[in-house]
Short mmCIF file of C-alpha atoms and ligand atoms in Angstrom, two decimals:
data_model
loop_
_atom_site.label_atom_id
_atom_site.label_comp_id
_atom_site.label_asym_id
_atom_site.label_seq_id
_atom_site.Cartn_x
_atom_site.Cartn_y
_atom_site.Cartn_z
CA MET R 27 15.66 20.64 -15.02
CA ASP R 28 18.91 19.28 -16.36
CA ASP R 29 19.21 15.61 -17.16
CA GLN R 30 22.15 15.10 -14.85
CA LYS R 31 20.21 16.28 -11.82
CA ARG R 32 17.26 14.10 -12.72
CA GLU R 33 19.59 11.13 -13.09
CA GLU R 34 21.01 11.82 -9.62
CA PHE R 35 17.54 11.77 -8.05
CA ARG R 36 16.64 8.67 -9.98
CA LYS R 37 19.77 6.93 -8.74
CA ALA R 38 19.22 7.94 -5.10
CA LEU R 39 15.63 6.72 -5.20
CA ARG R 40 16.48 3.51 -6.98
CA GLU R 41 19.16 2.66 -4.47
CA VAL R 42 16.95 3.44 -1.45
CA LYS R 43 19.24 3.00 1.49
CA ASN R 44 16.96 4.13 4.28
CA LEU R 45 13.96 1.94 3.64
CA PRO R 46 13.93 -1.62 4.90
CA THR R 47 14.76 -4.41 2.53
CA LEU R 48 12.08 -6.96 2.06
CA PRO R 49 12.34 -9.62 4.76
CA GLY R 50 14.19 -12.74 3.62
CA ILE R 51 11.19 -14.71 4.78
CA VAL R 52 9.19 -13.59 1.73
CA ILE R 53 11.80 -15.10 -0.60
CA LYS R 54 11.91 -18.29 1.45
CA LEU R 55 8.12 -18.56 1.41
CA THR R 56 8.10 -18.12 -2.36
CA GLN R 57 10.55 -21.00 -2.69
CA MET R 58 8.53 -23.14 -0.30
CA ALA R 59 5.29 -22.39 -2.14
CA GLU R 60 6.85 -23.59 -5.39
CA ASP R 61 7.82 -26.90 -3.85
CA PRO R 62 4.81 -29.26 -3.93
CA ASP R 63 6.18 -31.20 -0.95
CA THR R 64 5.98 -28.23 1.41
CA SER R 65 3.16 -28.42 3.91
CA THR R 66 1.16 -25.60 5.45
CA GLU R 67 2.63 -26.53 8.83
CA GLN R 68 6.17 -26.07 7.51
CA MET R 69 5.27 -22.65 6.20
CA GLY R 70 3.59 -21.73 9.47
CA ARG R 71 6.68 -22.82 11.38
CA MET R 72 8.85 -20.75 9.08
CA ILE R 73 6.81 -17.59 9.75
CA SER R 74 6.56 -18.22 13.47
CA LYS R 75 10.36 -18.18 13.76
CA ASP R 76 10.05 -14.43 13.49
CA HIS R 77 7.91 -13.92 16.53
CA ILE R 78 7.19 -10.21 16.09
CA LEU R 79 6.30 -10.63 12.44
CA ALA R 80 4.01 -13.54 13.25
CA VAL R 81 2.08 -11.52 15.84
CA LYS R 82 1.76 -8.61 13.42
CA LEU R 83 0.56 -10.92 10.70
CA LEU R 84 -2.22 -12.32 12.87
CA LYS R 85 -3.14 -8.83 13.97
CA LEU R 86 -3.39 -7.68 10.37
CA VAL R 87 -5.35 -10.76 9.31
CA ASN R 88 -7.89 -10.10 12.05
CA SER R 89 -8.13 -6.39 11.37
CA ALA R 90 -11.20 -4.76 9.92
CA PHE R 91 -9.61 -4.35 6.46
CA TYR R 92 -9.98 -7.96 5.60
CA GLY R 93 -13.21 -8.41 7.46
CA PHE R 94 -13.18 -12.20 7.75
CA PRO R 95 -16.32 -13.39 9.43
CA GLN R 96 -14.46 -15.57 11.92
CA ARG R 97 -11.40 -14.80 13.98
CA ILE R 98 -8.30 -16.41 12.52
CA SER R 99 -6.27 -17.45 15.50
CA SER R 100 -3.43 -19.48 14.02
CA LEU R 101 -0.87 -19.13 11.28
CA ASN R 102 -1.86 -22.47 9.78
CA SER R 103 -5.48 -21.52 9.32
CA ALA R 104 -4.42 -18.11 7.99
CA ILE R 105 -2.34 -19.83 5.31
CA ILE R 106 -5.10 -22.28 4.43
CA LEU R 107 -7.82 -19.64 4.34
CA LEU R 108 -5.93 -16.89 2.60
CA GLY R 109 -3.41 -18.71 0.45
CA ILE R 110 0.30 -18.11 0.38
CA ASN R 111 0.16 -15.15 -2.03
CA VAL R 112 -2.05 -13.19 0.29
CA ILE R 113 0.11 -14.11 3.30
CA LYS R 114 3.16 -12.91 1.41
CA SER R 115 1.56 -9.57 0.62
CA LEU R 116 0.49 -9.21 4.25
CA ILE R 117 4.06 -9.81 5.42
CA ILE R 118 5.15 -7.15 2.97
CA SER R 119 2.54 -4.72 4.32
CA ALA R 120 3.50 -5.42 7.90
CA SER R 121 7.19 -4.79 7.16
CA ILE R 122 6.70 -1.68 5.09
CA PHE R 123 4.07 -0.12 7.22
CA GLU R 124 6.13 0.08 10.32
CA VAL R 125 8.27 2.63 8.51
CA MET R 126 5.29 4.51 7.14
CA GLU R 127 3.59 4.70 10.49
CA ASP R 128 6.74 6.10 12.11
CA GLN R 129 7.40 8.53 9.30
CA ASP R 130 4.09 10.17 8.65
CA ILE R 131 0.99 9.40 10.66
CA GLU R 132 -1.38 11.31 8.39
CA LEU R 133 -0.12 9.55 5.29
CA TRP R 134 -0.52 6.29 7.21
CA GLU R 135 -4.16 7.13 7.89
CA HIS R 136 -4.71 8.05 4.26
CA SER R 137 -3.18 4.71 3.25
CA LEU R 138 -5.26 2.73 5.74
CA GLY R 139 -8.34 4.45 4.38
CA CYS R 140 -7.35 3.69 0.80
CA ALA R 141 -6.85 0.02 1.77
CA VAL R 142 -10.34 -0.09 3.26
CA VAL R 143 -11.99 1.37 0.14
CA SER R 144 -9.92 -0.92 -2.11
CA SER R 145 -11.01 -3.93 -0.10
CA VAL R 146 -14.71 -2.99 -0.22
CA LEU R 147 -14.57 -2.37 -3.98
CA ALA R 148 -12.53 -5.49 -4.80
CA LYS R 149 -15.04 -7.65 -2.93
CA ARG R 150 -18.01 -5.95 -4.55
CA LEU R 151 -16.47 -6.50 -7.98
CA GLY R 152 -15.92 -10.15 -7.19
CA MET R 153 -12.13 -10.17 -7.50
CA SER R 154 -10.60 -13.50 -6.56
CA GLU R 155 -8.03 -12.16 -4.08
CA PRO R 156 -9.40 -8.87 -2.73
CA GLU R 157 -6.78 -8.86 0.05
CA GLU R 158 -4.06 -8.27 -2.53
CA VAL R 159 -5.86 -5.24 -3.93
CA SER R 160 -6.25 -3.98 -0.39
CA THR R 161 -2.52 -4.42 0.20
CA ALA R 162 -1.82 -2.46 -2.99
CA GLY R 163 -4.08 0.28 -1.57
CA LEU R 164 -2.20 0.14 1.70
CA ILE R 165 1.19 0.77 0.11
CA HIS R 166 0.18 2.81 -2.96
CA ASP R 167 1.96 5.96 -1.71
CA ILE R 168 5.16 4.22 -0.57
CA GLY R 169 7.00 6.37 -3.15
CA LYS R 170 6.25 9.43 -0.98
CA VAL R 171 7.98 7.79 1.97
CA ALA R 172 10.98 6.92 -0.20
CA ILE R 173 11.27 10.53 -1.38
CA LYS R 174 11.01 11.79 2.19
CA MET R 175 13.66 9.41 3.48
CA GLU R 176 16.11 9.51 0.60
CA LEU R 177 15.81 13.12 -0.51
CA PRO R 178 14.71 15.09 2.57
CA ARG R 179 15.79 18.45 1.17
CA GLU R 180 13.86 18.00 -2.04
CA TYR R 181 10.93 16.69 -0.03
CA GLU R 182 10.84 19.96 1.91
CA LEU R 183 11.05 21.88 -1.35
CA ILE R 184 8.13 19.91 -2.77
CA THR R 185 6.05 20.61 0.35
CA ARG R 186 6.83 24.31 0.09
CA LEU R 187 5.94 24.36 -3.59
CA VAL R 188 2.58 22.67 -2.93
CA HIS R 189 1.81 25.43 -0.48
CA ASP R 190 3.25 28.42 -2.34
CA LYS R 191 1.98 27.57 -5.81
CA GLN R 192 -1.19 25.80 -4.67
CA ILE R 193 -0.45 22.82 -6.86
CA SER R 194 -0.85 19.13 -6.22
CA ARG R 195 1.97 17.16 -4.65
CA ILE R 196 2.48 15.05 -7.75
CA GLU R 197 2.89 18.20 -9.89
CA ALA R 198 5.37 19.61 -7.38
CA GLU R 199 7.31 16.32 -7.37
CA ARG R 200 7.57 16.41 -11.16
CA GLU R 201 8.74 19.98 -11.02
CA VAL R 202 11.42 19.38 -8.39
CA LEU R 203 12.54 15.85 -9.26
CA GLY R 204 11.43 15.29 -12.83
CA LEU R 205 9.56 12.19 -11.60
CA ASP R 206 6.75 11.39 -9.18
CA HIS R 207 5.97 9.14 -6.21
CA ALA R 208 3.89 6.69 -8.28
CA GLU R 209 6.89 5.97 -10.52
CA VAL R 210 9.19 5.71 -7.49
CA GLY R 211 6.72 3.39 -5.74
CA GLY R 212 6.66 1.19 -8.82
CA TRP R 213 10.47 0.86 -8.83
CA LEU R 214 10.51 0.08 -5.15
CA ALA R 215 7.87 -2.59 -5.50
CA LYS R 216 9.82 -4.08 -8.39
CA SER R 217 13.10 -3.99 -6.50
CA TRP R 218 11.43 -5.84 -3.63
CA ASN R 219 10.26 -8.44 -6.14
CA LEU R 220 6.64 -7.86 -5.21
CA PRO R 221 4.10 -9.63 -7.39
CA GLY R 222 2.94 -7.77 -10.51
CA LYS R 223 -0.50 -7.62 -8.90
CA LEU R 224 0.92 -5.09 -6.45
CA ILE R 225 3.40 -3.28 -8.71
CA GLU R 226 1.00 -1.98 -11.36
CA PRO R 227 -1.66 -0.55 -9.03
CA ILE R 228 1.09 1.31 -7.13
CA ALA R 229 2.85 2.58 -10.25
CA CYS R 230 -0.39 3.52 -12.06
CA HIS R 231 -2.56 4.85 -9.24
CA HIS R 232 -2.48 8.38 -10.67
CA ASP R 233 -2.90 7.23 -14.27
CA PRO R 234 -4.57 3.82 -14.46
CA ARG R 235 -4.44 3.96 -18.27
CA LEU R 236 -0.80 2.90 -17.95
CA ALA R 237 -1.74 -0.46 -16.46
CA LYS R 238 -1.41 -3.48 -18.72
CA ASP R 239 -2.02 -6.67 -16.76
CA GLU R 240 -3.72 -5.32 -13.65
CA GLN R 241 -6.17 -2.85 -15.10
CA LEU R 242 -9.02 -3.51 -12.71
CA ALA R 243 -6.86 -3.52 -9.58
CA SER R 244 -5.20 -0.28 -10.79
CA ALA R 245 -8.61 1.30 -11.42
CA ILE R 246 -9.72 0.28 -7.92
CA VAL R 247 -6.69 1.77 -6.17
CA HIS R 248 -6.96 4.90 -8.33
CA PHE R 249 -10.60 5.37 -7.41
CA SER R 250 -10.05 4.45 -3.73
CA ASN R 251 -7.36 7.11 -3.44
CA ILE R 252 -9.80 9.69 -4.79
CA ILE R 253 -12.68 8.56 -2.58
CA ILE R 254 -10.64 8.57 0.61
CA ARG R 255 -9.25 12.00 -0.16
CA GLY R 256 -12.73 13.24 -0.92
CA MET R 257 -13.86 11.90 2.45
CA GLY R 258 -11.07 13.82 4.14
CA TYR R 259 -9.70 10.79 5.97
CA GLY R 260 -5.98 11.15 6.72
CA HIS R 261 -3.80 13.49 4.72
CA ALA R 262 -1.85 12.70 1.56
CA GLY R 263 0.37 15.76 1.40
CA ASP R 264 -1.84 18.28 -0.38
CA ILE R 265 -5.46 19.37 -0.27
CA TRP R 266 -6.45 18.52 -3.85
CA VAL R 267 -8.57 15.57 -4.81
CA PRO R 268 -6.99 14.09 -7.96
CA ALA R 269 -8.94 13.90 -11.21
CA LEU R 270 -10.86 10.71 -11.86
CA SER R 271 -9.90 8.75 -14.95
CA SER R 272 -13.06 8.21 -16.98
CA ARG R 273 -11.76 4.88 -18.19
CA ALA R 274 -11.19 3.66 -14.64
CA TRP R 275 -14.65 4.82 -13.69
CA ARG R 276 -16.21 2.88 -16.59
CA MET R 277 -14.29 -0.24 -15.63
CA LEU R 278 -15.75 -0.18 -12.14
CA GLU R 279 -19.31 -0.18 -13.50
CA LEU R 280 -20.75 1.38 -10.36
CA THR R 281 -24.30 2.71 -10.36
CA PRO R 282 -25.18 5.61 -8.07
CA THR R 283 -26.86 3.09 -5.74
CA ASP R 284 -23.72 0.91 -5.70
CA LEU R 285 -21.67 3.93 -4.86
CA GLU R 286 -23.94 4.84 -1.99
CA LEU R 287 -23.66 1.32 -0.59
CA VAL R 288 -19.89 1.33 -1.01
CA LEU R 289 -19.58 4.64 0.83
CA ALA R 290 -21.79 3.44 3.67
CA GLU R 291 -19.72 0.27 4.06
CA VAL R 292 -16.48 2.25 3.90
CA GLU R 293 -17.64 4.63 6.60
CA GLU R 294 -18.52 1.78 8.90
CA LYS R 295 -15.17 0.08 8.32
CA LEU R 296 -13.19 3.28 8.74
CA TRP R 297 -14.72 3.61 12.14
CA GLU R 298 -13.51 0.11 12.99
CA VAL R 299 -9.95 0.66 11.79
CA LYS R 300 -9.59 4.07 13.39
CA GLY R 301 -6.43 4.11 15.40
CA PHE R 302 -5.37 0.72 14.05
CA SER R 303 -1.69 0.23 14.41
CA LEU R 304 0.64 -2.67 13.89
CA ASP R 305 2.47 -1.62 17.00
CA ILE R 306 2.67 -4.74 19.12
CA LYS R 307 4.64 -3.44 22.08
CA ALA R 308 1.60 -3.99 24.28
CA ASN R 309 1.31 -7.69 23.50
CA ASN R 310 4.88 -8.52 22.66
CA GLU R 311 4.85 -11.49 24.96
CA GLU R 312 1.82 -13.09 23.40
CA ALA R 313 2.47 -16.62 22.18
CA VAL R 314 1.87 -17.24 18.50
CA PRO R 315 -0.19 -20.35 17.82
CA LEU R 316 0.88 -22.23 14.72
FE1 FE2 F 26 -0.50 9.03 -4.74
FE1 FE2 F 27 -2.67 8.43 -2.06
#
């Protein structure tokens, strides 16, 4: 592939015009969180101004991914219980996922599944904010959506190549574009100013050795992607289960018994999230308690 062509693709994907920009509310919340005088109520009020987003946020918080023992019925308690960083990443998920759900239902299912496995593993490994790892799992393949929306012709070509040559999607992407969806996802996450905790696991989910600061979270998302593909839940664009990085596997320190328990928990949770959607048309009129 010539360099000029690759540069063109790179530019189109870096300038993503068809994906939503990150809601301004995330930037405002970041500013508010930095100001010690801001109260939880003020933040709750800020979020509730966007009624649809607020309903989605509560729906996501109470979904089976996060598995909080009690129902969280107000924005204030969500902020107190989860912390502003988690709330921010949930807002990001809610905004991005609308597009993913509309674009590709099977990829959406694959991503939901990956989020579930990531959440189970992050909790088992005692990570301090497992919800963030789960969010990274939820949006790890966002680069695929960007390629589909920005370069539809090349996307078709990639799909054909996967089928004709029987190669993985990531190999086909590299062949057609000279880059892959993990790299694209990393740029996107960076351009949306997402926290580093989300950027690295997205950018490194096919090669967790590349991670510097978020090695464990990257290993979790890497492994979750493999597990969920192995379980055949959703569809990620090809039929191949990616190779497991031995380093990531060592980092997770899972015994065969641990793995069995993880799989059992994942299966139960997958059942609970089946058909989960952030679509709120049905309860659009619902009031959002602060
Ligand atoms: Fe991927
Ligand atoms: Fe994936």
